[in-house]
């Protein structure tokens, strides 16, 4: 399967939202966004990068992506130059264009966009429509993609380094547990934090040298984090859930970097609720340095922390405005 079966619901939900935008606008030119999208077929497990020129509505069950071929793919640029995804060179091959029709996930669908890139395509369409109308994108319409297009070997290397340092899983899981102790649960459904999840634990995954990460991991948009006991919490997202225990790595099904992101998000929320200022990123930057060998990944991680803070601030401001409006109505 070119798309993990567990991603079917997220894939089709994102597809339906894209169709909603395209039905109103028929065709949107997004060439200036320099958006990379990975396209794969059922006959080939590899996703090939293309640079999107425009997206066109065909019917309620399909849309067309018109694209140019990039001079170099994102993975090639990462492997050779250590370039962060946001810095990837979007040069196009002259006169090398094509198109592909994207349909909902089914057992007969041939062409797929990678789920992560489909989310990013939705984001670009939202911002494009907002810019055309000279309107800000409503907070409720924000969608967040997973952190980066991280090659499998680097994801696993990060996990191995975390185990060498030993403390990281314990520290960040305990940080989440402490934040949950007094609150019990955090509702994250309006923040669209997307994480990688696997049906196997990370210890088993790290010992599997033939693993294809795109088949093993699927994307989950986190809805809720709840206190479970002194050393563990429950993560819920759509139909999926996972217990994360600081004392038992054999049950951990999330990447450490996603656990760190959850910790940062909960801390941002707790500080916003108390009207406290943001904590310095110095400590996080040091810990990211310890875990990530690639400077590009470090920049991506720090950018993601900043983005998490901005999303929390936007939701906090939106809730404040809603509370004020409700008070005025009374």
PDB file of C-alpha atoms in Angstrom:
ATOM      1  CA  UNK A   1       0.000   0.000   0.000  1.00  0.00           C
ATOM      2  CA  UNK A   2       1.355   3.416  -0.912  1.00  0.00           C
ATOM      3  CA  UNK A   3      -0.612   5.040   1.909  1.00  0.00           C
ATOM      4  CA  UNK A   4      -0.733   3.482   5.352  1.00  0.00           C
ATOM      5  CA  UNK A   5      -4.296   2.150   5.873  1.00  0.00           C
ATOM      6  CA  UNK A   6      -4.477   4.014   9.172  1.00  0.00           C
ATOM      7  CA  UNK A   7      -4.159   7.279   7.244  1.00  0.00           C
ATOM      8  CA  UNK A   8      -7.314   6.657   5.210  1.00  0.00           C
ATOM      9  CA  UNK A   9      -9.603   8.811   7.384  1.00  0.00           C
ATOM     10  CA  UNK A  10      -7.156  11.737   7.614  1.00  0.00           C
ATOM     11  CA  UNK A  11      -6.374  11.520   3.900  1.00  0.00           C
ATOM     12  CA  UNK A  12     -10.007  11.558   2.827  1.00  0.00           C
ATOM     13  CA  UNK A  13     -10.925  14.289   5.303  1.00  0.00           C
ATOM     14  CA  UNK A  14      -8.142  16.498   3.922  1.00  0.00           C
ATOM     15  CA  UNK A  15      -9.164  15.627   0.352  1.00  0.00           C
ATOM     16  CA  UNK A  16     -12.780  16.656   1.071  1.00  0.00           C
ATOM     17  CA  UNK A  17     -11.660  20.029   2.456  1.00  0.00           C
ATOM     18  CA  UNK A  18      -9.572  20.676  -0.650  1.00  0.00           C
ATOM     19  CA  UNK A  19     -12.605  19.889  -2.819  1.00  0.00           C
ATOM     20  CA  UNK A  20     -14.676  22.394  -0.790  1.00  0.00           C
ATOM     21  CA  UNK A  21     -12.234  25.187  -1.643  1.00  0.00           C
ATOM     22  CA  UNK A  22     -11.913  24.199  -5.291  1.00  0.00           C
ATOM     23  CA  UNK A  23     -15.683  23.961  -5.844  1.00  0.00           C
ATOM     24  CA  UNK A  24     -15.900  27.670  -5.024  1.00  0.00           C
ATOM     25  CA  UNK A  25     -12.893  28.742  -7.061  1.00  0.00           C
ATOM     26  CA  UNK A  26     -12.614  25.991  -9.741  1.00  0.00           C
ATOM     27  CA  UNK A  27      -8.883  26.541 -10.282  1.00  0.00           C
ATOM     28  CA  UNK A  28      -6.197  28.159  -8.133  1.00  0.00           C
ATOM     29  CA  UNK A  29      -2.746  29.162  -9.354  1.00  0.00           C
ATOM     30  CA  UNK A  30      -0.256  28.545  -6.541  1.00  0.00           C
ATOM     31  CA  UNK A  31       2.994  28.468  -8.508  1.00  0.00           C
ATOM     32  CA  UNK A  32       4.457  31.244  -6.332  1.00  0.00           C
ATOM     33  CA  UNK A  33       4.076  29.061  -3.226  1.00  0.00           C
ATOM     34  CA  UNK A  34       6.900  26.795  -4.516  1.00  0.00           C
ATOM     35  CA  UNK A  35       5.083  23.877  -2.918  1.00  0.00           C
ATOM     36  CA  UNK A  36       6.696  20.430  -3.124  1.00  0.00           C
ATOM     37  CA  UNK A  37       4.237  17.530  -3.127  1.00  0.00           C
ATOM     38  CA  UNK A  38       5.202  13.872  -3.143  1.00  0.00           C
ATOM     39  CA  UNK A  39       3.221  11.770  -5.647  1.00  0.00           C
ATOM     40  CA  UNK A  40       3.246   7.983  -5.693  1.00  0.00           C
ATOM     41  CA  UNK A  41       1.334   5.230  -7.464  1.00  0.00           C
ATOM     42  CA  UNK A  42       0.033   1.938  -6.180  1.00  0.00           C
ATOM     43  CA  UNK A  43       2.656   0.206  -8.337  1.00  0.00           C
ATOM     44  CA  UNK A  44       5.593   2.114  -6.826  1.00  0.00           C
ATOM     45  CA  UNK A  45       6.356   2.585  -3.128  1.00  0.00           C
ATOM     46  CA  UNK A  46       8.525   5.636  -3.792  1.00  0.00           C
ATOM     47  CA  UNK A  47       7.030   9.121  -3.730  1.00  0.00           C
ATOM     48  CA  UNK A  48       8.338  11.442  -6.475  1.00  0.00           C
ATOM     49  CA  UNK A  49       8.539  15.147  -5.671  1.00  0.00           C
ATOM     50  CA  UNK A  50       6.809  17.656  -7.960  1.00  0.00           C
ATOM     51  CA  UNK A  51       6.392  21.438  -7.697  1.00  0.00           C
ATOM     52  CA  UNK A  52       2.733  22.451  -7.896  1.00  0.00           C
ATOM     53  CA  UNK A  53       1.745  25.096 -10.445  1.00  0.00           C
ATOM     54  CA  UNK A  54      -2.044  24.994 -10.084  1.00  0.00           C
ATOM     55  CA  UNK A  55      -4.888  22.912  -8.680  1.00  0.00           C
ATOM     56  CA  UNK A  56      -8.177  22.462 -10.570  1.00  0.00           C
ATOM     57  CA  UNK A  57     -11.574  21.104  -9.552  1.00  0.00           C
ATOM     58  CA  UNK A  58     -12.835  18.273 -11.786  1.00  0.00           C
ATOM     59  CA  UNK A  59     -15.774  16.868  -9.845  1.00  0.00           C
ATOM     60  CA  UNK A  60     -16.709  16.042  -6.256  1.00  0.00           C
ATOM     61  CA  UNK A  61     -14.423  13.011  -6.349  1.00  0.00           C
ATOM     62  CA  UNK A  62     -11.334  14.383  -8.069  1.00  0.00           C
ATOM     63  CA  UNK A  63      -9.050  17.351  -8.645  1.00  0.00           C
ATOM     64  CA  UNK A  64      -6.040  17.843 -10.910  1.00  0.00           C
ATOM     65  CA  UNK A  65      -2.572  18.977  -9.913  1.00  0.00           C
ATOM     66  CA  UNK A  66      -0.593  20.633 -12.718  1.00  0.00           C
ATOM     67  CA  UNK A  67       3.086  20.597 -11.866  1.00  0.00           C
ATOM     68  CA  UNK A  68       6.658  21.160 -12.974  1.00  0.00           C
ATOM     69  CA  UNK A  69       9.511  18.773 -12.298  1.00  0.00           C
ATOM     70  CA  UNK A  70      12.002  20.088  -9.735  1.00  0.00           C
ATOM     71  CA  UNK A  71      15.696  20.191 -10.510  1.00  0.00           C
ATOM     72  CA  UNK A  72      16.315  18.364  -7.222  1.00  0.00           C
ATOM     73  CA  UNK A  73      13.939  16.636  -4.823  1.00  0.00           C
ATOM     74  CA  UNK A  74      13.696  17.539  -1.146  1.00  0.00           C
ATOM     75  CA  UNK A  75      15.312  14.287  -0.051  1.00  0.00           C
ATOM     76  CA  UNK A  76      18.213  14.766  -2.434  1.00  0.00           C
ATOM     77  CA  UNK A  77      18.818  18.280  -1.123  1.00  0.00           C
ATOM     78  CA  UNK A  78      18.624  17.058   2.459  1.00  0.00           C
ATOM     79  CA  UNK A  79      21.032  14.165   1.854  1.00  0.00           C
ATOM     80  CA  UNK A  80      23.633  16.147  -0.113  1.00  0.00           C
ATOM     81  CA  UNK A  81      23.424  19.624   1.382  1.00  0.00           C
ATOM     82  CA  UNK A  82      21.722  19.195   4.752  1.00  0.00           C
ATOM     83  CA  UNK A  83      19.149  21.804   3.676  1.00  0.00           C
ATOM     84  CA  UNK A  84      16.033  22.235   5.787  1.00  0.00           C
ATOM     85  CA  UNK A  85      12.780  21.605   3.971  1.00  0.00           C
ATOM     86  CA  UNK A  86      11.720  25.240   4.231  1.00  0.00           C
ATOM     87  CA  UNK A  87      14.995  26.170   2.523  1.00  0.00           C
ATOM     88  CA  UNK A  88      14.733  23.613  -0.290  1.00  0.00           C
ATOM     89  CA  UNK A  89      15.613  25.003  -3.717  1.00  0.00           C
ATOM     90  CA  UNK A  90      12.384  25.176  -5.795  1.00  0.00           C
ATOM     91  CA  UNK A  91      14.074  25.510  -9.195  1.00  0.00           C
ATOM     92  CA  UNK A  92      12.004  23.930 -11.940  1.00  0.00           C
ATOM     93  CA  UNK A  93      13.253  21.992 -14.960  1.00  0.00           C
ATOM     94  CA  UNK A  94      12.371  24.140 -18.024  1.00  0.00           C
ATOM     95  CA  UNK A  95       9.512  22.752 -20.121  1.00  0.00           C
ATOM     96  CA  UNK A  96       9.161  19.649 -17.946  1.00  0.00           C
ATOM     97  CA  UNK A  97       5.541  19.748 -16.817  1.00  0.00           C
ATOM     98  CA  UNK A  98       2.792  17.263 -16.182  1.00  0.00           C
ATOM     99  CA  UNK A  99      -0.457  16.664 -14.388  1.00  0.00           C
ATOM    100  CA  UNK A 100      -1.978  14.059 -12.088  1.00  0.00           C
ATOM    101  CA  UNK A 101      -5.554  13.481 -10.949  1.00  0.00           C
ATOM    102  CA  UNK A 102      -5.983  12.967  -7.216  1.00  0.00           C
ATOM    103  CA  UNK A 103      -8.981  11.048  -5.854  1.00  0.00           C
ATOM    104  CA  UNK A 104     -10.063   9.874  -2.394  1.00  0.00           C
ATOM    105  CA  UNK A 105      -8.251   6.913  -0.881  1.00  0.00           C
ATOM    106  CA  UNK A 106      -9.760   3.615  -1.977  1.00  0.00           C
ATOM    107  CA  UNK A 107      -8.663   0.116  -2.907  1.00  0.00           C
ATOM    108  CA  UNK A 108      -8.750   1.042  -6.591  1.00  0.00           C
ATOM    109  CA  UNK A 109      -7.119   4.497  -6.486  1.00  0.00           C
ATOM    110  CA  UNK A 110      -3.870   4.536  -8.427  1.00  0.00           C
ATOM    111  CA  UNK A 111      -2.262   7.947  -7.768  1.00  0.00           C
ATOM    112  CA  UNK A 112      -1.734   9.351  -4.270  1.00  0.00           C
ATOM    113  CA  UNK A 113      -0.305  12.496  -2.785  1.00  0.00           C
ATOM    114  CA  UNK A 114       1.532  11.769   0.439  1.00  0.00           C
ATOM    115  CA  UNK A 115      -0.857  12.508   3.366  1.00  0.00           C
ATOM    116  CA  UNK A 116       1.564  14.978   4.909  1.00  0.00           C
ATOM    117  CA  UNK A 117       1.871  16.964   1.665  1.00  0.00           C
ATOM    118  CA  UNK A 118      -1.884  16.850   1.110  1.00  0.00           C
ATOM    119  CA  UNK A 119      -2.257  18.705   4.423  1.00  0.00           C
ATOM    120  CA  UNK A 120       0.264  21.294   3.253  1.00  0.00           C
ATOM    121  CA  UNK A 121      -1.586  21.681  -0.063  1.00  0.00           C
ATOM    122  CA  UNK A 122      -4.766  22.417   1.906  1.00  0.00           C
ATOM    123  CA  UNK A 123      -2.891  25.044   3.914  1.00  0.00           C
ATOM    124  CA  UNK A 124      -1.625  26.751   0.757  1.00  0.00           C
ATOM    125  CA  UNK A 125      -5.114  26.817  -0.785  1.00  0.00           C
ATOM    126  CA  UNK A 126      -6.535  28.388   2.382  1.00  0.00           C
ATOM    127  CA  UNK A 127      -3.935  31.102   2.465  1.00  0.00           C
ATOM    128  CA  UNK A 128      -4.276  31.683  -1.286  1.00  0.00           C
ATOM    129  CA  UNK A 129      -8.043  32.171  -0.979  1.00  0.00           C
ATOM    130  CA  UNK A 130      -7.562  34.422   2.055  1.00  0.00           C
ATOM    131  CA  UNK A 131      -4.995  36.538   0.206  1.00  0.00           C
ATOM    132  CA  UNK A 132      -7.309  36.924  -2.820  1.00  0.00           C
ATOM    133  CA  UNK A 133     -10.034  38.243  -0.529  1.00  0.00           C
ATOM    134  CA  UNK A 134      -7.536  40.284   1.505  1.00  0.00           C
ATOM    135  CA  UNK A 135      -8.772  38.495   4.605  1.00  0.00           C
ATOM    136  CA  UNK A 136      -6.830  36.742   7.364  1.00  0.00           C
ATOM    137  CA  UNK A 137      -7.299  32.996   7.556  1.00  0.00           C
ATOM    138  CA  UNK A 138      -9.634  32.249  10.497  1.00  0.00           C
ATOM    139  CA  UNK A 139      -7.908  30.439  13.311  1.00  0.00           C
ATOM    140  CA  UNK A 140     -10.445  27.630  13.163  1.00  0.00           C
ATOM    141  CA  UNK A 141      -9.277  26.983   9.589  1.00  0.00           C
ATOM    142  CA  UNK A 142      -5.623  26.424  10.464  1.00  0.00           C
ATOM    143  CA  UNK A 143      -4.117  23.008   9.789  1.00  0.00           C
ATOM    144  CA  UNK A 144      -0.685  21.897  10.905  1.00  0.00           C
ATOM    145  CA  UNK A 145       1.502  19.411   9.099  1.00  0.00           C
ATOM    146  CA  UNK A 146       3.896  16.997  10.782  1.00  0.00           C
ATOM    147  CA  UNK A 147       7.183  18.546  11.686  1.00  0.00           C
ATOM    148  CA  UNK A 148       9.239  17.808   8.577  1.00  0.00           C
ATOM    149  CA  UNK A 149       9.954  15.358   5.829  1.00  0.00           C
ATOM    150  CA  UNK A 150      12.573  13.547   7.859  1.00  0.00           C
ATOM    151  CA  UNK A 151      14.315  10.596   6.211  1.00  0.00           C
ATOM    152  CA  UNK A 152      13.831   7.330   8.051  1.00  0.00           C
ATOM    153  CA  UNK A 153      17.490   6.907   8.943  1.00  0.00           C
ATOM    154  CA  UNK A 154      17.525  10.311  10.650  1.00  0.00           C
ATOM    155  CA  UNK A 155      14.309   9.673  12.584  1.00  0.00           C
ATOM    156  CA  UNK A 156      15.704   6.424  13.908  1.00  0.00           C
ATOM    157  CA  UNK A 157      19.107   7.988  14.593  1.00  0.00           C
ATOM    158  CA  UNK A 158      17.395  10.614  16.731  1.00  0.00           C
ATOM    159  CA  UNK A 159      15.645   7.889  18.736  1.00  0.00           C
ATOM    160  CA  UNK A 160      18.915   6.003  19.222  1.00  0.00           C
ATOM    161  CA  UNK A 161      20.703   9.137  20.404  1.00  0.00           C
ATOM    162  CA  UNK A 162      17.847   9.775  22.826  1.00  0.00           C
ATOM    163  CA  UNK A 163      18.388   6.331  24.319  1.00  0.00           C
ATOM    164  CA  UNK A 164      22.121   6.989  24.620  1.00  0.00           C
ATOM    165  CA  UNK A 165      21.385  10.103  26.632  1.00  0.00           C
ATOM    166  CA  UNK A 166      18.782   8.056  28.518  1.00  0.00           C
ATOM    167  CA  UNK A 167      17.079  11.024  30.163  1.00  0.00           C
ATOM    168  CA  UNK A 168      15.030  12.440  27.303  1.00  0.00           C
ATOM    169  CA  UNK A 169      12.026  10.129  27.239  1.00  0.00           C
ATOM    170  CA  UNK A 170      11.724  10.279  31.022  1.00  0.00           C
ATOM    171  CA  UNK A 171      12.183  14.049  31.283  1.00  0.00           C
ATOM    172  CA  UNK A 172       9.682  15.029  28.614  1.00  0.00           C
ATOM    173  CA  UNK A 173       7.034  12.460  29.521  1.00  0.00           C
ATOM    174  CA  UNK A 174       7.309  13.494  33.181  1.00  0.00           C
ATOM    175  CA  UNK A 175       7.052  17.150  32.157  1.00  0.00           C
ATOM    176  CA  UNK A 176       3.747  16.367  30.430  1.00  0.00           C
ATOM    177  CA  UNK A 177       2.531  14.335  33.418  1.00  0.00           C
ATOM    178  CA  UNK A 178       3.303  17.220  35.798  1.00  0.00           C
ATOM    179  CA  UNK A 179       1.339  19.646  33.637  1.00  0.00           C
ATOM    180  CA  UNK A 180      -1.568  17.192  33.608  1.00  0.00           C
ATOM    181  CA  UNK A 181      -1.608  16.559  37.357  1.00  0.00           C
ATOM    182  CA  UNK A 182      -3.483  19.697  38.297  1.00  0.00           C
ATOM    183  CA  UNK A 183      -5.528  19.966  35.116  1.00  0.00           C
ATOM    184  CA  UNK A 184      -6.349  16.357  34.340  1.00  0.00           C
ATOM    185  CA  UNK A 185      -6.668  16.877  30.606  1.00  0.00           C
ATOM    186  CA  UNK A 186      -5.769  19.283  27.810  1.00  0.00           C
ATOM    187  CA  UNK A 187      -8.145  19.703  24.871  1.00  0.00           C
ATOM    188  CA  UNK A 188      -5.933  20.211  21.796  1.00  0.00           C
ATOM    189  CA  UNK A 189      -8.617  19.671  19.144  1.00  0.00           C
ATOM    190  CA  UNK A 190      -8.504  23.279  17.955  1.00  0.00           C
ATOM    191  CA  UNK A 191      -4.735  23.353  17.531  1.00  0.00           C
ATOM    192  CA  UNK A 192      -4.317  20.702  14.836  1.00  0.00           C
ATOM    193  CA  UNK A 193      -1.068  19.252  16.138  1.00  0.00           C
ATOM    194  CA  UNK A 194      -0.201  16.310  13.877  1.00  0.00           C
ATOM    195  CA  UNK A 195       2.111  13.564  15.146  1.00  0.00           C
ATOM    196  CA  UNK A 196       3.522  10.304  13.834  1.00  0.00           C
ATOM    197  CA  UNK A 197       2.165   7.136  15.442  1.00  0.00           C
ATOM    198  CA  UNK A 198       2.981   3.468  14.954  1.00  0.00           C
ATOM    199  CA  UNK A 199       1.268   0.242  15.942  1.00  0.00           C
ATOM    200  CA  UNK A 200       4.623  -1.056  17.124  1.00  0.00           C
ATOM    201  CA  UNK A 201       6.748   0.323  19.939  1.00  0.00           C
ATOM    202  CA  UNK A 202       9.858   2.334  19.184  1.00  0.00           C
ATOM    203  CA  UNK A 203      12.227  -0.338  20.528  1.00  0.00           C
ATOM    204  CA  UNK A 204      10.912  -2.860  17.982  1.00  0.00           C
ATOM    205  CA  UNK A 205      11.060  -0.296  15.196  1.00  0.00           C
ATOM    206  CA  UNK A 206      14.679   0.612  15.898  1.00  0.00           C
ATOM    207  CA  UNK A 207      15.754  -3.007  15.560  1.00  0.00           C
ATOM    208  CA  UNK A 208      14.009  -3.394  12.188  1.00  0.00           C
ATOM    209  CA  UNK A 209      16.618  -2.357   9.618  1.00  0.00           C
ATOM    210  CA  UNK A 210      14.365  -3.128   6.629  1.00  0.00           C
ATOM    211  CA  UNK A 211      11.497  -0.951   7.792  1.00  0.00           C
ATOM    212  CA  UNK A 212       9.818   1.520   5.428  1.00  0.00           C
ATOM    213  CA  UNK A 213       8.804   4.412   7.653  1.00  0.00           C
ATOM    214  CA  UNK A 214       6.095   5.599   5.279  1.00  0.00           C
ATOM    215  CA  UNK A 215       4.378   2.242   5.675  1.00  0.00           C
ATOM    216  CA  UNK A 216       5.012   1.849   9.392  1.00  0.00           C
ATOM    217  CA  UNK A 217       4.034   5.305  10.643  1.00  0.00           C
ATOM    218  CA  UNK A 218       0.740   7.079  10.153  1.00  0.00           C
ATOM    219  CA  UNK A 219      -0.428  10.588  10.986  1.00  0.00           C
ATOM    220  CA  UNK A 220      -2.708  11.431  13.892  1.00  0.00           C
ATOM    221  CA  UNK A 221      -4.180  14.858  14.612  1.00  0.00           C
ATOM    222  CA  UNK A 222      -4.121  15.095  18.411  1.00  0.00           C
ATOM    223  CA  UNK A 223      -7.478  15.793  20.090  1.00  0.00           C
ATOM    224  CA  UNK A 224      -6.763  15.284  23.768  1.00  0.00           C
ATOM    225  CA  UNK A 225      -4.026  14.517  26.302  1.00  0.00           C
ATOM    226  CA  UNK A 226      -5.134  13.065  29.655  1.00  0.00           C
ATOM    227  CA  UNK A 227      -3.473  12.216  32.969  1.00  0.00           C
ATOM    228  CA  UNK A 228      -3.237   8.486  33.607  1.00  0.00           C
ATOM    229  CA  UNK A 229      -0.913   8.023  36.581  1.00  0.00           C
ATOM    230  CA  UNK A 230       2.337   9.354  38.065  1.00  0.00           C
ATOM    231  CA  UNK A 231       4.418   8.293  35.099  1.00  0.00           C
ATOM    232  CA  UNK A 232       2.105   8.076  32.072  1.00  0.00           C
ATOM    233  CA  UNK A 233      -0.501   9.888  29.999  1.00  0.00           C
ATOM    234  CA  UNK A 234      -3.051   8.975  27.343  1.00  0.00           C
ATOM    235  CA  UNK A 235      -2.952  10.567  23.880  1.00  0.00           C
ATOM    236  CA  UNK A 236      -6.177  10.499  21.824  1.00  0.00           C
ATOM    237  CA  UNK A 237      -6.568  11.486  18.187  1.00  0.00           C
ATOM    238  CA  UNK A 238      -9.607  10.501  16.146  1.00  0.00           C
ATOM    239  CA  UNK A 239     -10.021   6.725  16.338  1.00  0.00           C
ATOM    240  CA  UNK A 240      -6.486   6.217  17.683  1.00  0.00           C
ATOM    241  CA  UNK A 241      -5.037   6.379  21.165  1.00  0.00           C
ATOM    242  CA  UNK A 242      -1.729   5.562  22.813  1.00  0.00           C
ATOM    243  CA  UNK A 243      -0.458   5.304  26.383  1.00  0.00           C
ATOM    244  CA  UNK A 244       2.951   6.949  26.809  1.00  0.00           C
ATOM    245  CA  UNK A 245       4.815   5.712  29.884  1.00  0.00           C
ATOM    246  CA  UNK A 246       8.129   7.154  31.091  1.00  0.00           C
ATOM    247  CA  UNK A 247       9.042   3.866  32.771  1.00  0.00           C
ATOM    248  CA  UNK A 248       8.200   1.516  29.924  1.00  0.00           C
ATOM    249  CA  UNK A 249       9.640   2.285  26.520  1.00  0.00           C
ATOM    250  CA  UNK A 250       8.222  -0.971  25.193  1.00  0.00           C
ATOM    251  CA  UNK A 251       4.802   0.696  25.049  1.00  0.00           C
ATOM    252  CA  UNK A 252       5.899   4.021  23.500  1.00  0.00           C
ATOM    253  CA  UNK A 253       4.510   4.341  19.968  1.00  0.00           C
ATOM    254  CA  UNK A 254       5.364   8.013  19.394  1.00  0.00           C
ATOM    255  CA  UNK A 255       8.589   9.576  18.166  1.00  0.00           C
ATOM    256  CA  UNK A 256      10.503  11.371  20.912  1.00  0.00           C
ATOM    257  CA  UNK A 257      10.457  14.593  18.897  1.00  0.00           C
ATOM    258  CA  UNK A 258       6.658  14.472  18.865  1.00  0.00           C
ATOM    259  CA  UNK A 259       6.602  13.889  22.623  1.00  0.00           C
ATOM    260  CA  UNK A 260       8.795  16.978  22.969  1.00  0.00           C
ATOM    261  CA  UNK A 261       6.382  18.957  20.758  1.00  0.00           C
ATOM    262  CA  UNK A 262       3.453  17.878  22.955  1.00  0.00           C
ATOM    263  CA  UNK A 263       5.352  19.042  26.016  1.00  0.00           C
ATOM    264  CA  UNK A 264       6.059  22.446  24.464  1.00  0.00           C
ATOM    265  CA  UNK A 265       2.426  22.872  23.432  1.00  0.00           C
ATOM    266  CA  UNK A 266       1.048  22.040  26.887  1.00  0.00           C
ATOM    267  CA  UNK A 267       3.519  24.411  28.508  1.00  0.00           C
ATOM    268  CA  UNK A 268       2.551  27.209  26.120  1.00  0.00           C
ATOM    269  CA  UNK A 269      -1.131  26.645  26.936  1.00  0.00           C
ATOM    270  CA  UNK A 270      -0.507  26.598  30.692  1.00  0.00           C
ATOM    271  CA  UNK A 271       1.525  29.811  30.498  1.00  0.00           C
ATOM    272  CA  UNK A 272      -1.064  31.526  28.295  1.00  0.00           C
ATOM    273  CA  UNK A 273      -3.844  30.622  30.747  1.00  0.00           C
ATOM    274  CA  UNK A 274      -1.825  32.206  33.571  1.00  0.00           C
ATOM    275  CA  UNK A 275      -0.837  35.216  31.426  1.00  0.00           C
ATOM    276  CA  UNK A 276       2.818  34.294  31.898  1.00  0.00           C
ATOM    277  CA  UNK A 277       5.488  35.218  29.369  1.00  0.00           C
ATOM    278  CA  UNK A 278       7.046  32.568  27.137  1.00  0.00           C
ATOM    279  CA  UNK A 279      10.072  30.734  28.459  1.00  0.00           C
ATOM    280  CA  UNK A 280      13.411  31.218  26.706  1.00  0.00           C
ATOM    281  CA  UNK A 281      14.191  28.665  24.011  1.00  0.00           C
ATOM    282  CA  UNK A 282      17.830  28.379  25.119  1.00  0.00           C
ATOM    283  CA  UNK A 283      17.297  25.112  27.007  1.00  0.00           C
ATOM    284  CA  UNK A 284      15.330  23.587  24.143  1.00  0.00           C
ATOM    285  CA  UNK A 285      17.953  24.675  21.627  1.00  0.00           C
ATOM    286  CA  UNK A 286      20.666  22.945  23.661  1.00  0.00           C
ATOM    287  CA  UNK A 287      18.659  19.724  23.939  1.00  0.00           C
ATOM    288  CA  UNK A 288      17.819  19.757  20.237  1.00  0.00           C
ATOM    289  CA  UNK A 289      21.536  20.162  19.518  1.00  0.00           C
ATOM    290  CA  UNK A 290      22.233  17.031  21.545  1.00  0.00           C
ATOM    291  CA  UNK A 291      19.659  15.001  19.649  1.00  0.00           C
ATOM    292  CA  UNK A 292      19.985  16.221  16.063  1.00  0.00           C
ATOM    293  CA  UNK A 293      23.161  16.025  14.028  1.00  0.00           C
ATOM    294  CA  UNK A 294      21.823  18.030  11.087  1.00  0.00           C
ATOM    295  CA  UNK A 295      21.768  21.805  11.430  1.00  0.00           C
ATOM    296  CA  UNK A 296      18.799  21.879   9.055  1.00  0.00           C
ATOM    297  CA  UNK A 297      16.766  19.659  11.368  1.00  0.00           C
ATOM    298  CA  UNK A 298      17.679  21.849  14.324  1.00  0.00           C
ATOM    299  CA  UNK A 299      16.307  24.882  12.511  1.00  0.00           C
ATOM    300  CA  UNK A 300      13.149  22.989  11.603  1.00  0.00           C
ATOM    301  CA  UNK A 301      12.688  21.960  15.245  1.00  0.00           C
ATOM    302  CA  UNK A 302      13.124  25.502  16.568  1.00  0.00           C
ATOM    303  CA  UNK A 303      10.799  26.859  13.882  1.00  0.00           C
ATOM    304  CA  UNK A 304       8.222  24.304  14.941  1.00  0.00           C
ATOM    305  CA  UNK A 305       8.455  25.381  18.604  1.00  0.00           C
ATOM    306  CA  UNK A 306       7.861  28.985  17.554  1.00  0.00           C
ATOM    307  CA  UNK A 307       4.924  27.929  15.370  1.00  0.00           C
ATOM    308  CA  UNK A 308       3.391  25.967  18.251  1.00  0.00           C
ATOM    309  CA  UNK A 309       3.578  29.064  20.437  1.00  0.00           C
ATOM    310  CA  UNK A 310       1.958  31.201  17.753  1.00  0.00           C
ATOM    311  CA  UNK A 311      -0.922  28.740  17.334  1.00  0.00           C
ATOM    312  CA  UNK A 312      -1.536  28.677  21.081  1.00  0.00           C
ATOM    313  CA  UNK A 313      -1.503  32.489  21.163  1.00  0.00           C
ATOM    314  CA  UNK A 314      -4.005  32.664  18.310  1.00  0.00           C
ATOM    315  CA  UNK A 315      -6.385  30.258  20.016  1.00  0.00           C
ATOM    316  CA  UNK A 316      -6.018  32.060  23.343  1.00  0.00           C
ATOM    317  CA  UNK A 317      -6.796  35.403  21.680  1.00  0.00           C
ATOM    318  CA  UNK A 318      -9.777  33.909  19.815  1.00  0.00           C
ATOM    319  CA  UNK A 319     -11.200  32.450  23.034  1.00  0.00           C
ATOM    320  CA  UNK A 320     -10.723  35.816  24.752  1.00  0.00           C
ATOM    321  CA  UNK A 321     -12.633  37.604  21.991  1.00  0.00           C
ATOM    322  CA  UNK A 322     -15.411  35.023  22.151  1.00  0.00           C
ATOM    323  CA  UNK A 323     -15.713  35.397  25.922  1.00  0.00           C
ATOM    324  CA  UNK A 324     -15.909  39.192  25.571  1.00  0.00           C
ATOM    325  CA  UNK A 325     -18.617  38.908  22.896  1.00  0.00           C
ATOM    326  CA  UNK A 326     -20.640  36.513  25.055  1.00  0.00           C
ATOM    327  CA  UNK A 327     -20.351  38.908  28.013  1.00  0.00           C
ATOM    328  CA  UNK A 328     -21.571  41.827  25.877  1.00  0.00           C
ATOM    329  CA  UNK A 329     -24.567  39.818  24.672  1.00  0.00           C
ATOM    330  CA  UNK A 330     -25.592  39.234  28.266  1.00  0.00           C
TER     331      UNK A 330
END
